[in-house]
Coordinates of C-alpha atoms in Angstrom, one line a residue:
Chain A
M1 CA 0.0 0.0 0.0
Q2 CA 1.5 3.1 -1.1
E3 CA 0.5 6.4 0.4
K4 CA -0.3 9.1 -1.9
I5 CA 2.3 11.8 -2.0
T6 CA 0.7 15.2 -2.1
Q7 CA 2.1 18.6 -2.5
D8 CA 1.1 19.8 0.9
M9 CA 3.5 17.3 2.5
F10 CA 6.3 19.4 1.4
V11 CA 5.4 22.7 2.8
P12 CA 8.3 24.0 4.8
V13 CA 7.7 24.5 8.5
R14 CA 7.8 28.3 9.0
S15 CA 10.5 29.0 11.6
D16 CA 9.8 31.8 14.0
A17 CA 13.0 33.6 14.7
H18 CA 11.5 34.8 18.1
K19 CA 10.6 31.3 19.1
Q20 CA 14.0 29.9 18.2
E21 CA 15.7 32.5 20.3
Y22 CA 13.3 32.1 23.1
I23 CA 14.9 31.7 26.5
A24 CA 12.9 29.6 28.9
R25 CA 14.8 30.7 32.0
K26 CA 13.3 33.8 33.6
H27 CA 15.2 37.0 32.8
H28 CA 17.5 38.2 35.6
S29 CA 18.7 41.7 35.9
A30 CA 22.2 42.3 37.0
F31 CA 20.9 43.2 40.4
H32 CA 18.8 40.1 40.7
D33 CA 21.8 38.1 39.7
G34 CA 23.9 39.6 42.5
W35 CA 21.0 39.2 44.9
I36 CA 20.9 35.4 44.2
R37 CA 24.6 35.2 44.8
L38 CA 24.4 37.2 47.9
R39 CA 21.6 35.0 49.3
K40 CA 23.9 31.9 48.9
N41 CA 26.5 33.5 51.2
K42 CA 25.2 32.4 54.6
A43 CA 27.6 34.5 56.7
A44 CA 26.6 37.6 54.8
V45 CA 22.9 37.0 55.2
V46 CA 23.2 36.2 59.0
C47 CA 25.3 39.4 59.4
A48 CA 22.8 41.5 57.4
V49 CA 20.0 40.2 59.6
L50 CA 22.1 41.0 62.7
I51 CA 22.6 44.5 61.5
V52 CA 18.9 45.0 61.1
V53 CA 18.2 43.5 64.6
I54 CA 20.9 45.7 66.2
T55 CA 19.5 48.8 64.5
V56 CA 15.9 48.1 65.6
M57 CA 17.0 47.3 69.1
S58 CA 19.1 50.5 69.3
I59 CA 16.0 52.4 68.4
I60 CA 13.5 50.6 70.6
V61 CA 15.5 49.8 73.8
P62 CA 16.2 53.4 74.9
Y63 CA 12.4 54.1 74.6
T64 CA 11.1 51.1 76.4
S65 CA 13.8 50.8 79.1
P66 CA 12.6 52.0 82.5
Y67 CA 15.8 54.1 82.8
A68 CA 17.0 57.0 80.7
Y69 CA 20.5 57.0 79.4
Y70 CA 21.3 60.2 81.4
E71 CA 19.4 59.2 84.5
T72 CA 21.9 59.0 87.5
D73 CA 21.3 57.0 90.6
Y74 CA 24.0 57.5 93.2
K75 CA 22.7 54.7 95.4
H76 CA 23.6 52.1 92.7
K77 CA 27.0 53.0 91.4
M78 CA 29.0 50.4 89.5
N79 CA 26.6 47.6 90.2
A80 CA 27.5 44.3 88.6
P81 CA 25.0 43.0 86.0
S82 CA 21.8 41.8 87.6
S83 CA 18.2 41.2 86.7
E84 CA 17.5 44.9 87.4
H85 CA 20.4 46.3 85.4
I86 CA 21.2 43.7 82.7
F87 CA 24.6 45.2 81.9
G88 CA 25.1 46.7 85.4
T89 CA 25.4 50.4 86.2
D90 CA 28.2 52.9 85.6
L91 CA 30.2 55.3 87.7
F92 CA 27.1 57.5 88.1
G93 CA 24.6 54.7 88.6
R94 CA 23.3 55.0 85.0
D95 CA 21.8 51.9 83.5
Q96 CA 24.5 50.4 81.2
W97 CA 22.0 48.4 79.2
T98 CA 20.2 51.5 78.1
R99 CA 23.4 53.4 77.6
V100 CA 24.9 50.6 75.4
W101 CA 21.9 50.6 73.1
Y102 CA 21.7 54.4 73.1
G103 CA 25.4 54.5 72.3
T104 CA 24.9 52.0 69.5
R105 CA 22.2 54.2 68.1
I106 CA 24.5 57.3 68.1
S107 CA 27.4 55.3 66.6
L108 CA 25.2 53.9 63.9
L109 CA 23.8 57.3 63.2
I110 CA 27.3 58.8 62.9
G111 CA 28.4 56.0 60.7
L112 CA 25.4 56.3 58.4
A113 CA 25.6 60.1 58.2
A114 CA 29.3 60.2 57.5
A115 CA 28.9 57.5 54.8
L116 CA 26.0 59.3 53.2
I117 CA 27.9 62.6 53.0
N118 CA 30.8 60.8 51.5
L119 CA 28.5 59.2 49.1
V120 CA 26.8 62.4 47.9
I121 CA 30.0 64.5 47.6
G122 CA 32.0 61.6 46.3
V123 CA 29.5 60.4 43.7
F124 CA 28.9 63.9 42.3
Y125 CA 32.6 64.8 42.2
G126 CA 33.6 61.6 40.6
A127 CA 30.8 61.5 38.1
I128 CA 31.3 65.1 37.0
S129 CA 35.0 64.6 36.7
A130 CA 34.6 61.5 34.6
I131 CA 31.8 62.7 32.4
A132 CA 33.1 66.2 31.8
G133 CA 36.6 64.9 31.0
G134 CA 39.3 67.1 29.5
K135 CA 40.4 70.2 31.4
V136 CA 37.7 69.9 34.1
D137 CA 38.7 66.4 34.8
A138 CA 42.4 67.3 34.9
V139 CA 41.8 70.1 37.4
M140 CA 39.5 68.0 39.6
Q141 CA 42.0 65.2 39.7
R142 CA 44.8 67.6 40.7
I143 CA 42.6 68.7 43.6
I144 CA 42.1 65.1 44.6
E145 CA 45.8 64.4 44.4
V146 CA 46.4 67.3 46.7
L147 CA 43.8 66.1 49.2
V148 CA 45.0 62.5 49.2
G149 CA 48.2 63.6 50.8
I150 CA 46.5 65.1 53.8
P151 CA 46.8 62.9 56.8
S152 CA 43.1 62.9 57.7
L153 CA 43.3 62.0 61.3
I154 CA 45.3 65.0 62.2
I155 CA 42.9 67.3 60.4
V156 CA 39.9 65.6 62.0
I157 CA 41.4 66.0 65.5
L158 CA 42.1 69.7 64.9
F159 CA 38.5 70.2 63.7
M160 CA 37.1 68.4 66.7
M161 CA 39.1 70.6 69.0
V162 CA 38.1 73.8 67.3
L163 CA 34.4 73.2 66.9
P164 CA 31.9 72.5 69.7
P165 CA 31.6 68.8 70.5
G166 CA 28.6 67.0 69.0
V167 CA 27.4 64.5 66.5
G168 CA 27.3 67.2 63.7
T169 CA 30.9 68.2 64.3
I170 CA 32.1 64.6 64.1
V171 CA 30.3 64.0 60.9
A172 CA 31.5 67.3 59.4
A173 CA 35.1 66.7 60.4
M174 CA 35.1 63.2 58.8
A175 CA 33.5 64.6 55.7
V176 CA 36.4 67.0 55.0
T177 CA 38.6 64.3 53.5
G178 CA 36.4 61.2 53.7
W179 CA 34.8 61.5 50.2
V180 CA 38.0 61.3 48.3
N181 CA 38.0 57.5 48.0
M182 CA 34.4 57.4 46.8
A183 CA 35.1 60.1 44.2
R184 CA 38.1 58.1 42.8
L185 CA 36.2 54.9 42.6
V186 CA 33.2 56.4 40.9
R187 CA 35.4 58.2 38.4
A188 CA 37.3 55.1 37.6
Q189 CA 34.2 53.1 37.1
I190 CA 32.5 55.7 34.9
L191 CA 35.6 56.2 32.8
K192 CA 35.7 52.4 32.2
L193 CA 32.0 52.3 31.3
K194 CA 32.1 55.4 29.1
N195 CA 34.1 53.8 26.4
Q196 CA 32.3 50.5 26.3
E197 CA 30.2 49.3 23.3
F198 CA 26.8 49.5 25.0
V199 CA 27.2 53.2 25.7
L200 CA 28.4 53.8 22.1
A201 CA 25.4 51.8 20.9
A202 CA 23.0 53.9 23.1
Q203 CA 24.6 57.1 21.7
L204 CA 24.3 55.8 18.1
L205 CA 20.6 55.1 18.7
G206 CA 20.2 58.7 19.7
T207 CA 19.9 58.5 23.4
S208 CA 20.3 61.9 25.0
R209 CA 23.4 62.7 27.1
W210 CA 21.4 62.8 30.3
K211 CA 19.5 59.6 29.6
T212 CA 22.8 57.9 28.9
I213 CA 24.1 59.0 32.3
L214 CA 21.0 58.2 34.2
R215 CA 20.0 54.9 32.5
H216 CA 23.4 53.4 31.6
L217 CA 26.3 54.9 33.6
I218 CA 24.8 55.4 37.0
P219 CA 23.1 52.0 37.4
N220 CA 26.3 50.3 36.4
T221 CA 28.2 52.3 39.1
I222 CA 25.7 51.5 41.9
S223 CA 27.3 48.3 43.0
V224 CA 30.7 50.1 43.4
I225 CA 29.0 52.8 45.4
V226 CA 27.0 50.4 47.7
I227 CA 30.1 48.4 48.4
Q228 CA 32.1 51.4 49.3
V229 CA 29.3 52.7 51.6
M230 CA 29.3 49.4 53.4
F231 CA 33.0 49.8 54.1
A232 CA 32.7 53.5 54.9
I233 CA 30.1 53.0 57.7
P234 CA 32.3 50.8 60.0
S235 CA 35.3 53.0 59.3
A236 CA 33.3 56.1 60.4
I237 CA 32.1 54.2 63.5
F238 CA 35.6 53.3 64.3
T239 CA 36.9 56.9 63.8
E240 CA 34.2 58.2 66.1
A241 CA 35.0 55.6 68.8
F242 CA 38.7 56.5 68.4
L243 CA 38.0 60.3 68.8
S244 CA 35.7 59.7 71.8
F245 CA 38.3 57.4 73.3
I246 CA 41.1 60.0 73.2
G247 CA 38.6 62.5 74.6
V248 CA 37.8 64.8 71.6
G249 CA 34.5 63.1 70.6
L250 CA 31.1 63.5 72.2
A251 CA 30.6 65.1 75.6
E252 CA 28.8 63.5 78.6
P253 CA 26.0 62.6 79.2
K254 CA 25.6 61.8 75.5
A255 CA 26.9 58.3 74.8
S256 CA 28.4 56.7 71.8
L257 CA 30.2 53.3 71.9
G258 CA 33.5 55.2 71.9
V259 CA 32.5 57.2 75.0
L260 CA 31.3 54.1 76.7
I261 CA 34.5 52.2 75.9
N262 CA 36.5 55.2 77.2
N263 CA 34.5 55.3 80.5
G264 CA 34.7 51.5 80.8
Y265 CA 38.5 51.7 80.3
K266 CA 38.8 54.2 83.1
A267 CA 36.8 51.9 85.4
L268 CA 38.5 48.7 84.2
R269 CA 40.1 47.7 87.5
S270 CA 36.9 47.8 89.5
A271 CA 34.2 47.1 87.0
P272 CA 35.5 45.3 83.9
F273 CA 31.9 44.6 82.7
L274 CA 31.6 48.3 81.8
L275 CA 34.2 47.9 79.1
I276 CA 33.2 44.4 77.9
Y277 CA 29.7 45.1 76.8
P278 CA 30.3 48.3 74.7
A279 CA 33.4 46.6 73.3
I280 CA 31.4 43.5 72.2
A281 CA 28.8 45.8 70.7
I282 CA 31.3 47.7 68.6
V283 CA 33.1 44.5 67.5
L284 CA 29.8 42.9 66.5
I285 CA 28.8 45.9 64.4
M286 CA 32.2 46.1 62.7
V287 CA 32.3 42.4 62.0
C288 CA 28.8 42.4 60.6
F289 CA 29.4 45.4 58.3
S290 CA 32.7 44.0 57.0
I291 CA 31.3 40.6 56.3
V292 CA 28.2 42.1 54.5
G293 CA 30.5 44.4 52.6
D294 CA 32.7 41.5 51.5
G295 CA 29.6 39.5 50.6
L296 CA 28.2 42.4 48.5
R297 CA 31.5 42.8 46.7
D298 CA 31.7 39.1 45.9
A299 CA 28.1 39.2 44.7
F300 CA 28.1 42.4 42.7
D301 CA 31.6 42.9 41.5
P302 CA 31.7 41.1 38.2
R303 CA 35.5 40.8 38.3
M304 CA 35.1 38.6 41.4
K305 CA 32.8 36.1 39.5
R306 CA 34.4 32.7 39.3
Chain B
M1 CA 60.6 57.6 36.0
A2 CA 62.5 60.7 37.1
R3 CA 59.8 62.8 35.5
Y4 CA 57.1 60.9 37.4
I5 CA 58.9 61.4 40.7
G6 CA 59.4 65.0 39.9
R7 CA 55.7 65.5 39.3
R8 CA 54.8 63.7 42.4
L9 CA 57.2 65.9 44.4
L10 CA 55.6 69.0 43.0
Y11 CA 52.1 67.8 44.1
M12 CA 53.6 67.1 47.5
I13 CA 54.7 70.7 47.8
V14 CA 51.2 71.9 46.9
T15 CA 49.6 69.5 49.3
L16 CA 51.9 70.6 52.0
F17 CA 51.0 74.2 51.4
V18 CA 47.3 73.4 51.6
I19 CA 47.9 71.5 54.9
V20 CA 49.9 74.3 56.3
V21 CA 47.3 76.9 55.5
L22 CA 44.5 74.7 56.8
T23 CA 46.3 73.8 60.0
F24 CA 47.3 77.4 60.6
V25 CA 43.8 78.7 60.3
L26 CA 42.3 76.0 62.5
M27 CA 45.0 76.5 65.0
K28 CA 44.3 80.2 65.3
I29 CA 40.6 79.5 65.8
L30 CA 41.4 77.4 68.8
P31 CA 40.4 79.2 71.9
G32 CA 43.1 80.6 74.2
S33 CA 46.7 81.5 73.7
P34 CA 50.0 79.7 74.4
F35 CA 50.4 81.7 77.6
D36 CA 47.2 81.2 79.4
T37 CA 47.7 77.6 80.3
E38 CA 48.4 76.3 83.8
R39 CA 52.1 76.4 83.2
F40 CA 52.1 80.1 82.8
E41 CA 49.7 80.8 85.6
K42 CA 52.0 83.1 87.4
L43 CA 52.2 85.5 84.4
T44 CA 50.2 88.7 84.9
P45 CA 48.0 89.9 82.0
E46 CA 50.7 92.5 81.2
Q47 CA 53.4 89.9 81.1
Q48 CA 51.2 87.7 78.9
A49 CA 50.7 90.5 76.5
A50 CA 54.4 91.2 76.5
A51 CA 55.1 87.5 75.7
L52 CA 52.6 87.6 72.9
E53 CA 54.2 90.7 71.5
R54 CA 57.6 89.2 71.7
Y55 CA 56.7 86.2 69.5
G56 CA 54.7 88.4 67.2
L57 CA 51.4 86.8 68.1
D58 CA 49.7 90.1 68.5
K59 CA 49.9 90.8 64.8
P60 CA 47.0 90.0 62.4
I61 CA 46.8 86.4 61.3
P62 CA 47.9 86.9 57.7
V63 CA 51.0 88.7 58.8
Q64 CA 51.8 85.9 61.3
F65 CA 51.2 83.4 58.6
L66 CA 53.6 85.0 56.1
R67 CA 56.2 85.4 58.8
Y68 CA 55.9 81.7 59.7
L69 CA 56.1 80.7 56.1
G70 CA 59.2 82.8 55.6
N71 CA 60.9 81.3 58.6
T72 CA 59.9 77.8 57.6
L73 CA 61.4 78.2 54.1
R74 CA 64.6 79.3 55.7
G75 CA 64.5 76.1 57.7
D76 CA 63.5 77.6 61.0
L77 CA 60.5 76.0 62.5
G78 CA 60.6 78.2 65.6
T79 CA 60.7 77.2 69.3
S80 CA 58.2 75.5 71.6
F81 CA 56.2 77.8 73.9
Y82 CA 55.4 75.1 76.3
Y83 CA 58.9 73.6 76.6
T84 CA 60.3 77.1 76.8
N85 CA 62.6 78.0 73.9
I86 CA 63.5 74.4 72.8
P87 CA 63.5 74.3 69.0
V88 CA 60.5 72.4 67.6
T89 CA 62.7 70.0 65.7
R90 CA 64.4 68.9 68.9
V91 CA 61.0 68.5 70.7
I92 CA 59.7 66.3 67.9
F93 CA 62.8 64.2 67.5
S94 CA 63.0 63.6 71.2
R95 CA 59.5 62.1 71.1
L96 CA 60.0 60.2 67.9
G97 CA 62.0 57.2 69.2
P98 CA 59.3 55.5 71.3
S99 CA 56.6 55.8 68.6
M100 CA 59.0 54.5 65.9
L101 CA 60.1 51.5 68.1
V102 CA 56.5 50.4 69.0
G103 CA 55.3 51.0 65.4
A104 CA 58.2 49.2 63.7
Q105 CA 57.8 46.2 66.0
A106 CA 54.1 46.0 65.4
I107 CA 54.6 46.2 61.6
L108 CA 57.4 43.6 61.6
V109 CA 55.5 41.1 63.8
G110 CA 52.2 41.7 62.0
L111 CA 53.7 41.3 58.5
A112 CA 55.7 38.2 59.4
I113 CA 52.7 36.4 60.9
G114 CA 50.2 37.8 58.5
L115 CA 52.1 37.0 55.4
S116 CA 52.9 33.4 56.5
L117 CA 49.3 32.8 57.6
G118 CA 47.9 34.2 54.4
I119 CA 50.2 32.1 52.2
V120 CA 49.6 28.9 54.1
A121 CA 45.8 29.6 54.0
A122 CA 45.9 30.0 50.2
C123 CA 47.8 26.7 49.8
R124 CA 45.3 24.9 51.9
H125 CA 42.3 26.6 50.5
N126 CA 39.1 25.9 52.5
G127 CA 41.1 24.0 55.0
F128 CA 41.4 24.6 58.7
V129 CA 44.2 27.2 58.4
D130 CA 42.3 29.0 55.8
N131 CA 39.1 29.3 57.9
F132 CA 41.2 30.3 60.9
T133 CA 43.0 32.9 58.9
M134 CA 39.8 34.4 57.7
V135 CA 38.4 34.6 61.2
I136 CA 41.6 36.3 62.4
A137 CA 41.5 38.7 59.4
V138 CA 37.9 39.8 60.0
L139 CA 38.5 40.2 63.8
G140 CA 41.8 41.9 63.3
I141 CA 40.2 44.6 61.2
S142 CA 37.0 44.8 63.3
V143 CA 38.3 45.0 66.8
P144 CA 39.5 48.5 67.6
N145 CA 43.2 48.5 68.7
F146 CA 42.5 50.5 71.8
V147 CA 40.1 47.8 73.0
V148 CA 42.8 45.2 72.4
A149 CA 45.2 47.5 74.2
A150 CA 42.9 48.0 77.2
L151 CA 42.2 44.2 77.5
L152 CA 45.9 43.3 77.1
Q153 CA 46.9 45.9 79.7
Y154 CA 44.3 44.6 82.1
Y155 CA 44.7 40.8 81.7
V156 CA 48.4 40.4 80.7
G157 CA 49.8 43.4 82.5
L158 CA 47.7 43.7 85.6
K159 CA 46.1 40.3 86.3
L160 CA 49.0 38.1 85.2
G161 CA 51.7 40.7 85.8
W162 CA 53.8 39.3 83.0
L163 CA 54.8 42.6 81.5
P164 CA 55.2 46.1 82.9
I165 CA 52.5 48.7 82.2
G166 CA 52.1 52.3 82.9
F167 CA 55.6 53.5 82.5
W168 CA 58.3 53.7 79.8
K169 CA 61.7 52.5 80.7
T170 CA 62.9 49.2 79.3
W171 CA 62.3 47.4 76.1
S172 CA 59.8 45.1 77.8
C173 CA 57.5 48.1 78.2
S174 CA 57.1 48.2 74.4
V175 CA 56.0 44.6 74.1
L176 CA 52.3 45.0 75.0
P177 CA 51.7 48.2 72.9
S178 CA 53.4 46.6 69.9
L179 CA 51.2 43.5 70.4
A180 CA 48.1 45.6 70.6
L181 CA 49.1 47.4 67.4
C182 CA 50.2 44.4 65.4
F183 CA 46.7 42.9 64.8
Q184 CA 45.6 45.4 62.2
P185 CA 48.7 45.0 59.9
L186 CA 48.5 41.2 60.6
A187 CA 44.9 40.9 59.5
T188 CA 45.3 43.2 56.5
A189 CA 48.4 41.5 55.2
A190 CA 46.9 38.0 55.7
R191 CA 43.8 38.9 53.9
F192 CA 45.3 40.5 50.9
I193 CA 48.2 38.0 50.4
R194 CA 45.7 35.2 50.7
T195 CA 43.4 36.5 47.9
E196 CA 46.3 37.4 45.7
T197 CA 48.0 34.0 46.2
L198 CA 44.9 32.1 45.4
D199 CA 44.6 34.2 42.2
V200 CA 48.2 33.6 41.1
L201 CA 48.2 29.9 42.0
Q202 CA 45.5 29.3 39.4
Q203 CA 47.5 30.8 36.5
D204 CA 49.0 28.7 33.8
Y205 CA 52.6 29.4 34.5
I206 CA 52.2 28.0 38.0
V207 CA 50.7 24.9 36.6
T208 CA 53.6 24.6 34.2
A209 CA 56.1 25.1 36.9
R210 CA 54.4 22.5 39.0
S211 CA 54.2 20.0 36.2
K212 CA 58.0 20.4 35.8
G213 CA 58.3 19.1 39.3
M214 CA 59.2 22.3 41.1
S215 CA 59.1 22.1 44.9
Q216 CA 56.3 23.8 46.6
A217 CA 58.5 26.1 48.6
R218 CA 60.4 27.3 45.6
L219 CA 57.2 27.7 43.7
L220 CA 55.7 29.9 46.4
L221 CA 58.8 32.0 47.1
K222 CA 60.2 32.5 43.6
H223 CA 57.1 32.4 41.4
T224 CA 54.0 33.3 43.4
L225 CA 55.1 35.8 46.0
R226 CA 56.5 38.3 43.6
N227 CA 53.2 38.6 41.9
S228 CA 51.0 38.4 44.9
I229 CA 52.9 40.9 47.1
I230 CA 52.0 44.0 45.1
P231 CA 48.6 44.9 46.6
V232 CA 50.0 44.3 50.1
I233 CA 52.6 47.0 49.4
T234 CA 49.9 49.4 48.5
I235 CA 47.8 48.8 51.6
M236 CA 50.8 48.7 53.9
A237 CA 52.1 52.1 52.9
S238 CA 49.6 54.2 54.7
M239 CA 49.4 51.8 57.6
V240 CA 53.2 52.1 58.1
V241 CA 52.9 55.8 58.6
N242 CA 50.0 55.5 60.9
L243 CA 51.8 53.0 63.1
L244 CA 55.2 54.6 63.0
T245 CA 53.9 58.0 63.9
G246 CA 52.2 56.7 66.9
S247 CA 48.7 55.7 67.6
L248 CA 47.3 58.3 69.9
A249 CA 45.0 55.9 71.9
I250 CA 47.7 53.3 72.4
E251 CA 50.2 55.9 73.5
S252 CA 47.9 57.3 76.1
I253 CA 46.9 53.8 77.4
F254 CA 50.5 52.7 77.9
S255 CA 51.8 56.1 78.7
I256 CA 54.3 56.1 75.9
P257 CA 56.1 59.4 75.5
G258 CA 55.6 59.4 71.7
I259 CA 54.6 62.0 69.1
G260 CA 50.9 61.0 69.2
G261 CA 50.8 62.3 72.7
L262 CA 52.9 65.3 71.8
F263 CA 50.3 66.2 69.2
T264 CA 47.3 66.3 71.5
E265 CA 49.4 67.9 74.2
S266 CA 50.5 70.7 71.8
V267 CA 46.9 71.3 70.6
K268 CA 45.7 71.6 74.2
N269 CA 48.5 74.0 75.1
N270 CA 48.2 76.1 72.0
D271 CA 51.8 75.4 71.3
Y272 CA 51.5 76.8 67.8
N273 CA 55.0 76.0 66.5
V274 CA 54.9 72.4 67.7
I275 CA 51.4 71.9 66.1
M276 CA 52.7 73.2 62.8
G277 CA 56.0 71.4 62.9
L278 CA 54.3 68.1 63.8
T279 CA 51.6 68.4 61.1
M280 CA 54.2 69.1 58.5
F281 CA 56.5 66.3 59.7
Y282 CA 53.6 63.9 59.7
S283 CA 52.3 64.9 56.2
L284 CA 55.7 64.8 54.6
F285 CA 56.4 61.4 56.1
Y286 CA 53.0 60.2 54.9
M287 CA 53.4 61.4 51.4
L288 CA 57.0 60.2 51.0
T289 CA 56.0 56.7 52.2
I290 CA 53.2 56.6 49.6
L291 CA 55.6 57.7 46.9
L292 CA 58.1 55.1 48.0
A293 CA 55.4 52.4 47.8
D294 CA 54.4 53.5 44.3
V295 CA 58.0 53.4 43.2
T296 CA 58.5 50.1 44.9
Y297 CA 55.8 48.5 42.7
S298 CA 57.7 49.1 39.6
L299 CA 60.7 47.5 41.1
V300 CA 58.8 44.4 42.3
D301 CA 56.9 44.2 39.1
P302 CA 58.6 45.7 36.0
R303 CA 55.4 45.4 34.0
I304 CA 53.8 48.2 35.9
R305 CA 54.9 51.5 34.5
V306 CA 54.4 54.0 37.3
A307 CA 53.4 56.9 35.0
G308 CA 50.9 54.8 33.0
E309 CA 47.4 53.8 33.8
K310 CA 47.0 50.8 36.2
E311 CA 44.3 48.9 34.4
G312 CA 42.6 45.8 35.8
E313 CA 42.6 42.5 34.0

């Protein structure tokens, strides 16, 4: 039995170019990609959660605690930790539990504020320098090269001694030279992107200058910025603690972790617990930020992809 | 190369000028005068005014600044007000020794331990030493050195009584402060050398060398280290300056008569010439060290041309 061969058996199957190129896997943006990699990094996730917990606690505890951070009680000076005062009391009978959390709040605030100021100045400076190019870039880079040579700690200490003590002063003093690194990183990143094919393609297709900057250059720089901020926060917290420790930081009864560590150090012989708790707090915060920072860098820095 | 160094030196002069102006202005805003501190309590207001006039401190600030600049260019940094009439250079150099000793010890110990830990960690990637090193690296960077110093002083110095604390006489007094300071360079060195060594060990020429039967030690020392040490040099440069010129907190904890202490002291006493001298000394030292590090790169790795762009892979 032979089947009849008809013409319609030889109609070519129309191929759909779209269907051929169809990618079944869901589309991931670069961010989503990084996010997936970050989630796999358990240490970073744990630390990120810890940072959130610490931040929330530092906001809540001073409000809910029965004691205020400045409330003195001379009948209970330097009490060891007990159910009434979880971390004990300090030289003036102030509740250390409240003070540690309050200090954490101030320290985090300073770290965040300093990092944000560095971010704003640094990103604008770096971006303008890189995008403008030419003479503007040359001049701006010479300015940076001059600023890089300034030993920042000396200048910060001088500022702290000249201006009245307070959170604002500390942040301002750190902002004087703190933004330089961010500016350099952002400039380097944008310079690298500026000459890549996708930017050229965008320009060829008639994308306006501003849209190129906003849609193509800035989003590709964000990972660099975020990573730098994650490292800037602990370094600002450290600088503040250092300044308070050598006595040019915040003034009593305000407390930051640095102030608490300084007070604890002075009372170390009779009440070591006064140093231990704020010390643990600052170490925990620094460890968490640096691990999350590392995690972010591994996740978002394409060069680190293996 | 010579042109590059020349250009860098030019920048240094500009930077130094900016720092001098900035410090001078800030210093003059500081409340008080050199002669109203406790040390000069006995001076009557008239005598104080006379002292100010004698040192030209009653003139307008721009005049004072120009005069200071002129003297400095002639190599005269003036004398200390607090340590009456002792030249600033002598005051600084008399305090330099202890800071340098503690700093140098901390760097050497930190580098030696940090580099070996980092290299071993890279060879045994994901092994025990590797994990241990990473924990040390994170802790070393995260724990403030003054906390370490305070704890060392309390437990090792006071409780155990192994080492002297609270005064500065013999070499043994420098052990604890050096220990407290060495963690940061240790952690930083370990971390960077580990990452770099891991990177280099994966490259083809290492595989080749290995397949030719080269011993592990020779491979590491002759072929790997030279490539992996470069970022460490960069990072260490600024750290060296910070440590050598004295960490303020450590110096006050262990009562070391170093230049960190001298700096705060001079700011508190409005000892203008010492503040200026110290700031200039510190800045120059800082900039020269960074320049030295940049030049060292090109010696360690001839592929890097100092003047050119340093591109990533």
